[in-house]
mmCIF file of C-alpha atoms and ligand atoms in Angstrom:
data_model
loop_
_atom_site.group_PDB
_atom_site.id
_atom_site.type_symbol
_atom_site.label_atom_id
_atom_site.label_comp_id
_atom_site.label_asym_id
_atom_site.label_seq_id
_atom_site.Cartn_x
_atom_site.Cartn_y
_atom_site.Cartn_z
ATOM 1 C CA UNK A 263 76.783 291.435 112.703
ATOM 2 C CA UNK A 264 73.397 293.156 112.927
ATOM 3 C CA UNK A 265 71.993 292.894 116.413
ATOM 4 C CA UNK A 266 68.275 292.726 116.995
ATOM 5 C CA UNK A 267 67.146 295.751 118.964
ATOM 6 C CA UNK A 268 64.848 293.746 121.262
ATOM 7 C CA UNK A 269 64.686 290.087 122.238
ATOM 8 C CA UNK A 270 61.267 289.938 120.561
ATOM 9 C CA UNK A 271 62.999 290.488 117.212
ATOM 10 C CA UNK A 272 65.236 287.444 117.641
ATOM 11 C CA UNK A 273 64.349 284.655 115.247
ATOM 12 C CA UNK A 274 65.645 281.177 114.693
ATOM 13 C CA UNK A 275 66.966 280.128 111.275
ATOM 14 C CA UNK A 276 64.071 277.971 110.069
ATOM 15 C CA UNK A 277 65.944 276.688 107.017
ATOM 16 C CA UNK A 278 68.866 275.522 109.154
ATOM 17 C CA UNK A 279 66.473 273.803 111.588
ATOM 18 C CA UNK A 280 64.751 271.885 108.775
ATOM 19 C CA UNK A 281 68.018 271.078 106.998
ATOM 20 C CA UNK A 282 69.496 269.646 110.187
ATOM 21 C CA UNK A 283 66.387 267.579 110.874
ATOM 22 C CA UNK A 284 66.757 266.061 107.399
ATOM 23 C CA UNK A 285 70.479 265.428 107.890
ATOM 24 C CA UNK A 286 69.977 263.777 111.288
ATOM 25 C CA UNK A 287 67.085 261.767 109.828
ATOM 26 C CA UNK A 288 69.417 260.200 107.250
ATOM 27 C CA UNK A 289 71.555 258.541 109.937
ATOM 28 C CA UNK A 290 70.506 254.930 110.418
ATOM 29 C CA UNK A 291 68.328 254.990 107.270
ATOM 30 C CA UNK A 292 66.444 251.694 107.154
ATOM 31 C CA UNK A 293 66.211 250.012 103.711
ATOM 32 C CA UNK A 294 62.574 249.169 104.576
ATOM 33 C CA UNK A 295 61.850 252.907 105.043
ATOM 34 C CA UNK A 296 62.352 255.415 107.825
ATOM 35 C CA UNK A 297 65.366 255.142 110.111
ATOM 36 C CA UNK A 298 66.345 252.638 112.812
ATOM 37 C CA UNK A 299 68.701 254.170 115.353
ATOM 38 C CA UNK A 300 68.449 252.098 118.507
ATOM 39 C CA UNK A 301 70.244 253.391 121.593
ATOM 40 C CA UNK A 302 74.055 252.983 121.707
ATOM 41 C CA UNK A 303 74.345 251.332 118.276
ATOM 42 C CA UNK A 304 76.753 252.569 115.582
ATOM 43 C CA UNK A 305 73.931 254.663 114.108
ATOM 44 C CA UNK A 306 73.289 256.282 117.508
ATOM 45 C CA UNK A 307 77.039 256.969 117.794
ATOM 46 C CA UNK A 308 77.060 258.733 114.407
ATOM 47 C CA UNK A 309 74.002 260.805 115.364
ATOM 48 C CA UNK A 310 75.542 261.720 118.727
ATOM 49 C CA UNK A 311 78.771 262.856 117.035
ATOM 50 C CA UNK A 312 76.762 265.090 114.708
ATOM 51 C CA UNK A 313 74.840 266.583 117.653
ATOM 52 C CA UNK A 314 78.097 267.287 119.534
ATOM 53 C CA UNK A 315 79.471 269.055 116.455
ATOM 54 C CA UNK A 316 76.344 271.203 116.079
ATOM 55 C CA UNK A 317 76.360 272.052 119.801
ATOM 56 C CA UNK A 318 79.984 273.176 119.526
ATOM 57 C CA UNK A 319 79.158 275.252 116.431
ATOM 58 C CA UNK A 320 76.352 276.840 118.461
ATOM 59 C CA UNK A 321 78.908 278.023 121.034
ATOM 60 C CA UNK A 322 77.977 275.485 123.707
ATOM 61 C CA UNK A 323 80.393 273.753 126.047
ATOM 62 C CA UNK A 324 79.743 270.015 125.646
ATOM 63 C CA UNK A 325 80.027 267.465 128.440
ATOM 64 C CA UNK A 326 79.011 263.810 128.537
ATOM 65 C CA UNK A 327 77.737 262.339 131.769
ATOM 66 C CA UNK A 328 78.210 258.818 133.094
ATOM 67 C CA UNK A 329 74.984 257.477 131.552
ATOM 68 C CA UNK A 330 75.920 259.020 128.200
ATOM 69 C CA UNK A 331 73.563 261.991 128.305
ATOM 70 C CA UNK A 332 74.965 264.908 126.300
ATOM 71 C CA UNK A 333 74.925 268.305 128.065
ATOM 72 C CA UNK A 334 75.452 271.331 125.811
ATOM 73 C CA UNK A 335 75.634 274.551 127.829
ATOM 74 C CA UNK A 336 75.661 278.096 126.507
ATOM 75 C CA UNK A 337 77.074 280.161 129.374
ATOM 76 C CA UNK A 338 74.932 283.063 130.525
ATOM 77 C CA UNK A 339 76.000 286.379 132.070
ATOM 78 C CA UNK A 340 75.473 285.268 135.666
ATOM 79 C CA UNK A 341 75.870 282.169 137.784
ATOM 80 C CA UNK A 342 72.119 281.585 137.990
ATOM 81 C CA UNK A 343 71.209 277.907 137.549
ATOM 82 C CA UNK A 344 70.747 277.049 133.865
ATOM 83 C CA UNK A 345 67.441 276.815 132.028
ATOM 84 C CA UNK A 346 67.332 273.478 130.206
ATOM 85 C CA UNK A 347 65.603 272.024 127.205
ATOM 86 C CA UNK A 348 66.203 268.762 125.338
ATOM 87 C CA UNK A 349 64.892 265.362 124.331
ATOM 88 C CA UNK A 350 66.360 262.243 122.688
ATOM 89 C CA UNK A 351 67.820 261.080 119.362
ATOM 90 C CA UNK A 352 67.497 257.303 119.748
ATOM 91 C CA UNK A 353 64.582 255.887 117.754
ATOM 92 C CA UNK A 354 62.258 252.914 117.522
ATOM 93 C CA UNK A 355 62.519 250.505 114.553
ATOM 94 C CA UNK A 356 61.602 252.267 111.260
ATOM 95 C CA UNK A 357 60.953 255.566 112.958
ATOM 96 C CA UNK A 358 59.941 258.968 111.683
ATOM 97 C CA UNK A 359 62.393 261.866 111.624
ATOM 98 C CA UNK A 360 60.912 264.057 114.340
ATOM 99 C CA UNK A 361 60.175 262.084 117.526
ATOM 100 C CA UNK A 362 62.751 263.382 120.025
ATOM 101 C CA UNK A 363 65.082 264.714 117.312
ATOM 102 C CA UNK A 364 62.923 267.794 116.833
ATOM 103 C CA UNK A 365 63.323 268.899 120.455
ATOM 104 C CA UNK A 366 67.094 268.374 120.363
ATOM 105 C CA UNK A 367 67.692 270.113 117.024
ATOM 106 C CA UNK A 368 65.381 273.000 118.000
ATOM 107 C CA UNK A 369 67.274 273.345 121.300
ATOM 108 C CA UNK A 370 70.576 273.605 119.403
ATOM 109 C CA UNK A 371 68.939 276.164 117.107
ATOM 110 C CA UNK A 372 67.985 278.236 120.165
ATOM 111 C CA UNK A 373 71.581 278.188 121.459
ATOM 112 C CA UNK A 374 72.968 279.106 118.043
ATOM 113 C CA UNK A 375 70.477 281.969 117.665
ATOM 114 C CA UNK A 376 71.368 283.328 121.106
ATOM 115 C CA UNK A 377 75.121 283.128 120.592
ATOM 116 C CA UNK A 378 74.891 284.645 117.099
ATOM 117 C CA UNK A 379 72.893 287.573 118.529
ATOM 118 C CA UNK A 380 75.826 288.291 120.831
ATOM 119 C CA UNK A 381 73.574 289.123 123.760
ATOM 120 C CA UNK A 382 73.756 286.258 126.166
ATOM 121 C CA UNK A 383 70.864 285.859 128.592
ATOM 122 C CA UNK A 384 71.422 286.125 132.355
ATOM 123 C CA UNK A 385 71.089 282.404 133.078
ATOM 124 C CA UNK A 386 72.927 279.754 131.045
ATOM 125 C CA UNK A 387 70.801 277.775 128.595
ATOM 126 C CA UNK A 388 71.422 274.043 128.258
ATOM 127 C CA UNK A 389 70.401 271.360 125.785
ATOM 128 C CA UNK A 390 70.186 267.845 127.235
ATOM 129 C CA UNK A 391 70.204 264.787 124.967
ATOM 130 C CA UNK A 392 69.033 261.782 126.951
ATOM 131 C CA UNK A 393 70.256 258.198 126.504
ATOM 132 C CA UNK A 394 67.851 255.355 125.573
ATOM 133 C CA UNK A 395 64.542 257.212 125.759
ATOM 134 C CA UNK A 396 62.668 254.745 123.581
ATOM 135 C CA UNK A 397 63.594 251.679 125.607
ATOM 136 C CA UNK A 398 63.625 249.425 122.531
ATOM 137 C CA UNK A 399 67.135 248.007 122.979
ATOM 138 C CA UNK A 400 67.411 248.425 126.750
ATOM 139 C CA UNK A 401 64.515 248.460 129.247
ATOM 140 C CA UNK A 402 63.331 250.578 130.939
ATOM 141 C CA UNK A 403 62.608 253.517 128.643
ATOM 142 C CA UNK A 404 63.508 257.120 129.618
ATOM 143 C CA UNK A 405 66.741 255.712 131.003
ATOM 144 C CA UNK A 406 68.973 258.798 130.796
ATOM 145 C CA UNK A 407 66.398 261.065 132.424
ATOM 146 C CA UNK A 408 65.523 258.399 135.013
ATOM 147 C CA UNK A 409 69.159 258.425 136.131
ATOM 148 C CA UNK A 410 69.167 262.241 136.298
ATOM 149 C CA UNK A 411 65.999 262.089 138.412
ATOM 150 C CA UNK A 412 67.448 259.241 140.518
ATOM 151 C CA UNK A 413 64.480 257.102 139.567
ATOM 152 C CA UNK A 414 67.052 254.436 138.592
ATOM 153 C CA UNK A 415 70.499 254.267 140.254
ATOM 154 C CA UNK A 416 73.424 254.927 137.900
ATOM 155 C CA UNK A 417 75.114 251.592 138.721
ATOM 156 C CA UNK A 418 71.895 249.674 138.016
ATOM 157 C CA UNK A 419 71.420 251.512 134.729
ATOM 158 C CA UNK A 420 75.003 250.798 133.603
ATOM 159 C CA UNK A 421 74.517 247.087 134.349
ATOM 160 C CA UNK A 422 71.380 246.728 132.182
ATOM 161 C CA UNK A 423 71.674 244.280 129.300
ATOM 162 C CA UNK A 424 70.043 244.240 125.888
ATOM 163 C CA UNK A 425 68.499 241.102 124.388
ATOM 164 C CA UNK A 426 71.708 240.731 122.292
ATOM 165 C CA UNK A 427 73.774 240.468 125.506
ATOM 166 C CA UNK A 428 75.475 243.899 125.573
ATOM 167 C CA UNK A 429 75.522 246.039 128.696
ATOM 168 C CA UNK A 430 74.913 249.782 128.715
ATOM 169 C CA UNK A 431 78.348 250.254 130.283
ATOM 170 C CA UNK A 432 80.146 248.296 127.534
ATOM 171 C CA UNK A 433 78.178 249.938 124.744
ATOM 172 C CA UNK A 434 78.781 253.463 126.082
ATOM 173 C CA UNK A 435 82.533 252.739 126.140
ATOM 174 C CA UNK A 436 82.452 251.139 122.700
ATOM 175 C CA UNK A 437 80.820 254.170 121.064
ATOM 176 C CA UNK A 438 82.963 256.670 123.004
ATOM 177 C CA UNK A 439 80.157 258.175 125.096
ATOM 178 C CA UNK A 440 81.046 256.917 128.573
ATOM 179 C CA UNK A 441 81.451 260.359 130.134
ATOM 180 C CA UNK A 442 82.879 261.240 133.507
ATOM 181 C CA UNK A 443 80.451 263.952 134.620
ATOM 182 C CA UNK A 444 77.749 263.170 137.179
ATOM 183 C CA UNK A 445 74.266 262.987 135.610
ATOM 184 C CA UNK A 446 73.199 265.406 138.387
ATOM 185 C CA UNK A 447 75.966 267.906 137.613
ATOM 186 C CA UNK A 448 73.673 270.223 135.667
ATOM 187 C CA UNK A 449 70.997 271.347 138.084
ATOM 188 C CA UNK A 450 68.553 273.303 135.934
ATOM 189 C CA UNK A 451 66.049 275.693 137.462
ATOM 190 C CA UNK A 452 63.485 274.817 134.746
ATOM 191 C CA UNK A 453 63.106 272.232 131.983
ATOM 192 C CA UNK A 454 61.012 272.655 128.814
ATOM 193 C CA UNK A 455 60.801 269.814 126.257
ATOM 194 C CA UNK A 456 59.614 270.545 122.724
ATOM 195 C CA UNK A 457 58.143 267.488 120.973
ATOM 196 C CA UNK A 458 55.744 266.436 118.246
ATOM 197 C CA UNK A 459 52.297 265.575 119.626
ATOM 198 C CA UNK A 460 52.227 261.971 118.303
ATOM 199 C CA UNK A 461 48.428 262.229 118.497
ATOM 200 C CA UNK A 462 45.660 263.838 116.400
ATOM 201 C CA UNK A 463 44.256 266.546 118.728
ATOM 202 C CA UNK A 464 46.079 269.708 117.600
ATOM 203 C CA UNK A 465 45.538 269.023 113.892
ATOM 204 C CA UNK A 466 41.863 268.230 114.483
ATOM 205 C CA UNK A 467 41.388 271.570 116.237
ATOM 206 C CA UNK A 468 43.564 273.495 113.778
ATOM 207 C CA UNK A 469 45.954 274.620 116.522
ATOM 208 C CA UNK A 470 49.715 275.098 116.229
ATOM 209 C CA UNK A 471 50.811 274.632 119.823
ATOM 210 C CA UNK A 472 49.914 272.354 122.718
ATOM 211 C CA UNK A 473 51.045 273.321 126.212
ATOM 212 C CA UNK A 474 51.332 269.969 127.969
ATOM 213 C CA UNK A 475 50.200 270.241 131.577
ATOM 214 C CA UNK A 476 50.295 266.531 132.446
ATOM 215 C CA UNK A 477 51.486 263.168 131.166
ATOM 216 C CA UNK A 478 48.979 260.403 131.553
ATOM 217 C CA UNK A 479 49.947 257.609 133.882
ATOM 218 C CA UNK A 480 49.515 254.071 132.669
ATOM 219 C CA UNK A 481 48.705 250.756 134.239
ATOM 220 C CA UNK A 482 49.360 247.611 132.174
ATOM 221 C CA UNK A 483 47.961 244.220 133.133
ATOM 222 C CA UNK A 484 48.180 240.694 131.801
ATOM 223 C CA UNK A 485 44.991 238.888 132.776
ATOM 224 C CA UNK A 486 44.541 235.111 132.653
ATOM 225 C CA UNK A 487 41.131 233.464 133.067
ATOM 226 C CA UNK A 488 40.910 229.707 133.406
ATOM 227 C CA UNK A 489 37.641 227.843 132.861
ATOM 228 C CA UNK A 490 37.014 224.379 131.462
ATOM 229 C CA UNK A 491 37.792 223.356 127.872
ATOM 230 C CA UNK A 492 34.972 221.251 126.485
ATOM 231 C CA UNK A 493 33.100 220.074 123.379
ATOM 232 C CA UNK A 494 31.496 222.999 121.530
ATOM 233 C CA UNK A 495 28.580 220.824 120.385
ATOM 234 C CA UNK A 496 27.659 218.819 123.443
ATOM 235 C CA UNK A 497 28.180 221.310 126.280
ATOM 236 C CA UNK A 498 24.982 223.318 126.937
ATOM 237 C CA UNK A 499 25.484 227.054 127.363
ATOM 238 C CA UNK A 500 24.304 227.009 130.971
ATOM 239 C CA UNK A 501 26.861 224.352 131.928
ATOM 240 C CA UNK A 502 29.916 225.973 130.345
ATOM 241 C CA UNK A 503 32.799 227.615 132.061
ATOM 242 C CA UNK A 504 33.896 229.426 128.903
ATOM 243 C CA UNK A 505 37.135 231.305 129.592
ATOM 244 C CA UNK A 506 37.050 232.897 126.123
ATOM 245 C CA UNK A 507 33.565 234.396 126.341
ATOM 246 C CA UNK A 508 34.237 235.569 129.890
ATOM 247 C CA UNK A 509 37.505 237.263 128.891
ATOM 248 C CA UNK A 510 35.786 239.009 125.972
ATOM 249 C CA UNK A 511 32.964 240.246 128.219
ATOM 250 C CA UNK A 512 35.436 241.586 130.772
ATOM 251 C CA UNK A 513 37.574 243.222 128.067
ATOM 252 C CA UNK A 514 34.484 244.931 126.614
ATOM 253 C CA UNK A 515 33.359 246.104 130.059
ATOM 254 C CA UNK A 516 36.757 247.727 130.687
ATOM 255 C CA UNK A 517 36.675 249.477 127.305
ATOM 256 C CA UNK A 518 33.072 250.601 127.912
ATOM 257 C CA UNK A 519 34.118 252.182 131.212
ATOM 258 C CA UNK A 520 36.592 254.359 129.323
ATOM 259 C CA UNK A 521 33.983 255.235 126.662
ATOM 260 C CA UNK A 522 31.078 255.964 128.997
ATOM 261 C CA UNK A 523 32.584 257.141 132.266
ATOM 262 C CA UNK A 524 35.882 258.417 130.937
ATOM 263 C CA UNK A 525 37.650 256.433 133.684
ATOM 264 C CA UNK A 526 40.291 255.618 132.742
ATOM 265 C CA UNK A 527 40.732 258.215 129.982
ATOM 266 C CA UNK A 528 41.612 255.432 127.559
ATOM 267 C CA UNK A 529 41.664 251.631 127.764
ATOM 268 C CA UNK A 530 43.065 249.244 125.160
ATOM 269 C CA UNK A 531 42.904 245.478 124.924
ATOM 270 C CA UNK A 532 45.849 244.996 122.580
ATOM 271 C CA UNK A 533 46.203 241.220 122.708
ATOM 272 C CA UNK A 534 43.906 238.301 123.473
ATOM 273 C CA UNK A 535 44.553 234.565 123.029
ATOM 274 C CA UNK A 536 42.500 231.445 123.711
ATOM 275 C CA UNK A 537 43.627 227.912 124.503
ATOM 276 C CA UNK A 538 43.442 225.340 123.148
ATOM 277 C CA UNK A 539 42.426 227.629 120.283
ATOM 278 C CA UNK A 540 40.216 225.443 118.101
ATOM 279 C CA UNK A 541 36.944 226.238 116.334
ATOM 280 C CA UNK A 542 35.040 223.425 118.040
ATOM 281 C CA UNK A 543 36.424 223.680 121.583
ATOM 282 C CA UNK A 544 35.102 225.940 124.366
ATOM 283 C CA UNK A 545 38.239 227.848 125.435
ATOM 284 C CA UNK A 546 39.651 226.556 128.719
ATOM 285 C CA UNK A 547 42.036 229.408 129.144
ATOM 286 C CA UNK A 548 42.085 233.016 127.919
ATOM 287 C CA UNK A 549 44.855 235.580 128.254
ATOM 288 C CA UNK A 550 44.504 239.264 127.432
ATOM 289 C CA UNK A 551 46.380 242.489 128.075
ATOM 290 C CA UNK A 552 44.831 245.766 129.130
ATOM 291 C CA UNK A 553 46.535 249.171 128.864
ATOM 292 C CA UNK A 554 44.733 251.819 130.938
ATOM 293 C CA UNK A 555 45.813 255.488 130.994
ATOM 294 C CA UNK A 556 44.652 258.483 132.954
ATOM 295 C CA UNK A 557 45.992 261.844 134.122
ATOM 296 C CA UNK A 558 44.581 261.312 137.623
ATOM 297 C CA UNK A 559 46.128 258.863 140.085
ATOM 298 C CA UNK A 560 42.717 258.487 141.686
ATOM 299 C CA UNK A 561 40.979 257.549 138.420
ATOM 300 C CA UNK A 562 43.721 255.105 137.494
ATOM 301 C CA UNK A 563 43.331 253.424 140.899
ATOM 302 C CA UNK A 564 39.552 253.246 140.462
ATOM 303 C CA UNK A 565 39.974 251.577 137.074
ATOM 304 C CA UNK A 566 42.403 249.049 138.574
ATOM 305 C CA UNK A 567 40.009 248.454 141.434
ATOM 306 C CA UNK A 568 37.164 247.688 139.033
ATOM 307 C CA UNK A 569 39.362 245.172 137.209
ATOM 308 C CA UNK A 570 40.157 243.403 140.496
ATOM 309 C CA UNK A 571 36.524 243.389 141.637
ATOM 310 C CA UNK A 572 35.505 241.809 138.337
ATOM 311 C CA UNK A 573 38.185 239.106 138.700
ATOM 312 C CA UNK A 574 37.040 238.402 142.256
ATOM 313 C CA UNK A 575 33.473 237.875 141.002
ATOM 314 C CA UNK A 576 34.795 235.422 138.394
ATOM 315 C CA UNK A 577 36.747 233.539 141.079
ATOM 316 C CA UNK A 578 33.528 233.204 143.079
ATOM 317 C CA UNK A 579 31.741 231.948 139.955
ATOM 318 C CA UNK A 580 34.211 229.058 139.641
ATOM 319 C CA UNK A 581 36.871 230.464 137.317
ATOM 320 C CA UNK A 582 40.512 230.777 138.264
ATOM 321 C CA UNK A 583 41.993 234.174 137.511
ATOM 322 C CA UNK A 584 45.451 235.754 137.668
ATOM 323 C CA UNK A 585 46.318 239.391 137.034
ATOM 324 C CA UNK A 586 49.904 240.560 136.699
ATOM 325 C CA UNK A 587 50.886 244.221 136.509
ATOM 326 C CA UNK A 588 53.516 244.432 133.732
ATOM 327 C CA UNK A 589 54.176 248.171 133.873
ATOM 328 C CA UNK A 590 52.946 251.131 135.853
ATOM 329 C CA UNK A 591 53.683 254.855 135.711
ATOM 330 C CA UNK A 592 51.966 257.391 137.931
ATOM 331 C CA UNK A 593 50.549 260.388 136.067
ATOM 332 C CA UNK A 594 52.865 263.417 136.114
ATOM 333 C CA UNK A 595 51.493 266.925 136.506
ATOM 334 C CA UNK A 596 53.748 269.632 135.072
ATOM 335 C CA UNK A 597 54.438 272.999 136.662
ATOM 336 C CA UNK A 598 51.391 275.236 136.378
ATOM 337 C CA UNK A 599 53.343 278.517 136.434
ATOM 338 C CA UNK A 600 55.679 277.290 133.708
ATOM 339 C CA UNK A 601 52.667 276.203 131.602
ATOM 340 C CA UNK A 602 51.237 279.700 132.172
ATOM 341 C CA UNK A 603 54.465 281.296 130.953
ATOM 342 C CA UNK A 604 54.488 279.088 127.819
ATOM 343 C CA UNK A 605 50.882 280.036 127.139
ATOM 344 C CA UNK A 606 51.659 283.763 127.540
ATOM 345 C CA UNK A 607 54.672 283.604 125.233
ATOM 346 C CA UNK A 608 52.651 281.616 122.653
ATOM 347 C CA UNK A 609 49.986 284.356 122.709
ATOM 348 C CA UNK A 610 52.669 287.059 122.295
ATOM 349 C CA UNK A 611 54.035 285.182 119.267
ATOM 350 C CA UNK A 612 50.517 284.964 117.780
ATOM 351 C CA UNK A 613 50.391 281.170 118.017
ATOM 352 C CA UNK A 614 47.067 279.386 118.554
ATOM 353 C CA UNK A 615 47.592 277.189 121.617
ATOM 354 C CA UNK A 616 45.696 275.081 124.106
ATOM 355 C CA UNK A 617 46.583 273.147 127.227
ATOM 356 C CA UNK A 618 46.500 269.390 126.823
ATOM 357 C CA UNK A 619 47.615 265.997 128.122
ATOM 358 C CA UNK A 620 50.302 263.752 126.742
ATOM 359 C CA UNK A 621 49.314 260.150 126.220
ATOM 360 C CA UNK A 622 52.925 259.127 125.535
ATOM 361 C CA UNK A 623 55.883 259.089 127.935
ATOM 362 C CA UNK A 624 58.606 261.709 127.683
ATOM 363 C CA UNK A 625 61.881 262.614 129.400
ATOM 364 C CA UNK A 626 60.175 265.749 130.773
ATOM 365 C CA UNK A 627 58.112 263.575 133.125
ATOM 366 C CA UNK A 628 61.346 262.450 134.816
ATOM 367 C CA UNK A 629 62.750 265.985 134.812
ATOM 368 C CA UNK A 630 59.547 267.084 136.612
ATOM 369 C CA UNK A 631 61.068 265.375 139.661
ATOM 370 C CA UNK A 632 64.221 267.501 139.332
ATOM 371 C CA UNK A 633 62.871 271.009 138.629
ATOM 372 C CA UNK A 634 59.680 272.749 137.423
ATOM 373 C CA UNK A 635 59.071 271.249 133.976
ATOM 374 C CA UNK A 636 56.603 271.413 131.089
ATOM 375 C CA UNK A 637 56.314 270.520 127.415
ATOM 376 C CA UNK A 638 55.406 272.160 124.127
ATOM 377 C CA UNK A 639 53.720 270.062 121.400
ATOM 378 C CA UNK A 640 53.412 270.785 117.693
ATOM 379 C CA UNK A 641 50.848 268.913 115.532
ATOM 380 C CA UNK A 642 51.461 265.452 114.111
ATOM 381 C CA UNK A 643 49.739 264.962 110.751
ATOM 382 C CA UNK A 644 46.948 262.400 111.252
ATOM 383 C CA UNK A 645 48.461 261.667 114.662
ATOM 384 C CA UNK A 646 50.937 259.222 113.100
ATOM 385 C CA UNK A 647 54.171 258.536 114.980
ATOM 386 C CA UNK A 648 56.704 255.717 115.472
ATOM 387 C CA UNK A 649 56.295 255.330 111.733
ATOM 388 C CA UNK A 650 58.274 256.613 108.711
ATOM 389 C CA UNK A 651 55.134 258.570 107.718
ATOM 390 C CA UNK A 652 55.421 260.796 110.821
ATOM 391 C CA UNK A 653 54.949 264.370 109.569
ATOM 392 C CA UNK A 654 54.657 267.904 110.889
ATOM 393 C CA UNK A 655 54.331 270.879 108.544
ATOM 394 C CA UNK A 656 57.704 272.689 108.218
ATOM 395 C CA UNK A 657 55.966 275.966 109.138
ATOM 396 C CA UNK A 658 54.775 274.434 112.405
ATOM 397 C CA UNK A 659 58.221 273.007 113.186
ATOM 398 C CA UNK A 660 59.638 276.518 112.826
ATOM 399 C CA UNK A 661 56.835 278.057 114.916
ATOM 400 C CA UNK A 662 57.391 275.565 117.741
ATOM 401 C CA UNK A 663 61.119 276.310 117.779
ATOM 402 C CA UNK A 664 60.354 280.044 117.775
ATOM 403 C CA UNK A 665 58.177 279.565 120.860
ATOM 404 C CA UNK A 666 60.944 277.537 122.521
ATOM 405 C CA UNK A 667 63.461 280.330 121.812
ATOM 406 C CA UNK A 668 61.294 283.071 123.315
ATOM 407 C CA UNK A 669 60.143 281.006 126.285
ATOM 408 C CA UNK A 670 63.721 280.013 127.167
ATOM 409 C CA UNK A 671 64.884 283.602 126.678
ATOM 410 C CA UNK A 672 62.150 284.881 128.986
ATOM 411 C CA UNK A 673 63.075 282.279 131.620
ATOM 412 C CA UNK A 674 66.820 282.873 131.261
ATOM 413 C CA UNK A 675 66.497 286.645 131.565
ATOM 414 C CA UNK A 676 63.818 286.665 134.260
ATOM 415 C CA UNK A 677 63.926 283.334 136.090
ATOM 416 C CA UNK A 678 62.063 285.018 138.954
ATOM 417 C CA UNK A 679 58.949 285.371 136.765
ATOM 418 C CA UNK A 680 58.505 281.648 137.138
ATOM 419 C CA UNK A 681 59.394 280.446 140.623
ATOM 420 C CA UNK A 682 62.758 278.715 141.039
ATOM 421 C CA UNK A 683 63.065 275.632 143.252
ATOM 422 C CA UNK A 684 63.868 276.617 146.825
ATOM 423 C CA UNK A 685 66.705 274.094 147.116
ATOM 424 C CA UNK A 686 68.837 275.977 144.587
HETATM 425 ZN ZN1 LIG B 739 60.066 261.036 121.935
#
């Protein structure tokens, strides 16, 4: 076998990467379009079995941990802690082919390229495939990586039930992925997740690569405003306690804050309902949801504070208000040195890159609590994701995987270039 003279000459097999993405994308094909491969279903089982086969073909030792995460490890030349990459292969309903799957298949491609070259790096290189990232069938999302990061206890995770009454524990056993290894067994020195952007920024700026330096935190609220339902014809404007109009004004004010002050970075009122809900009745009760996201804890708190101040003013004006936090994630800042390394390697590979934020959640944000972590994004055409129309140009998929290969190789051969955690 011809050996490349320098690591820089190593290249992934782009055709194999794209072929495997297509093959994986056919598992769980949904007759309505796209694929539906919810966590721990028969379709997930079939996809997992394919991934295990490819990992073995790539020369990796495969282990399954107790939450069903797949660990594929290509042994290095030393006993340095492994460098890890990975993502997820469970999907939402009628998903595209790339969300999560791209990072996993590209990781396998990196292992296969390294083992075929016959020159193993100093540190081992691992691909992690996390259980139930999407959180569609079992809540919360990011479950496999949460357990690795001890954000959720293993026993609690195993006891979670889906809406159809199945527990994670039972489903893992049923599909043959209830492993015996501790989720903390693999203690990587670094984690890099490759993923599609799922947003429009890279395409709009004609860039190939995003180096993700932070994941936005989110704060979700369900807000209820109670006023007085009354006759729409006989109640003068000045004497109304119109819960509907008040809710709309508050919703607009929150959105305007994001537009004008940029705090939070984005705000979305995704649902709003009025009761009793009739054309000729002043609404007595209004309920809306607000999704606020920011990369700064401070800004997210300020946005929450403004919401509460506004509700307090409404209480004083005679309304009754309730606000319930339905989900909250702190922003996660990735490792600056690791982002710097990714940026350097992207420049060496001639790839146009910029640093950016992720608006969506990813396993890497949990891994950031385990070891220095960061992410690489490739463009999503028109920013479409969680949709069968999800698309990234094949050339860009190959370029992203090429960057992953060379970044992991650099880390695995010179882990000292990017600081290792002191506990290891
Ligand atoms: Zn994903």
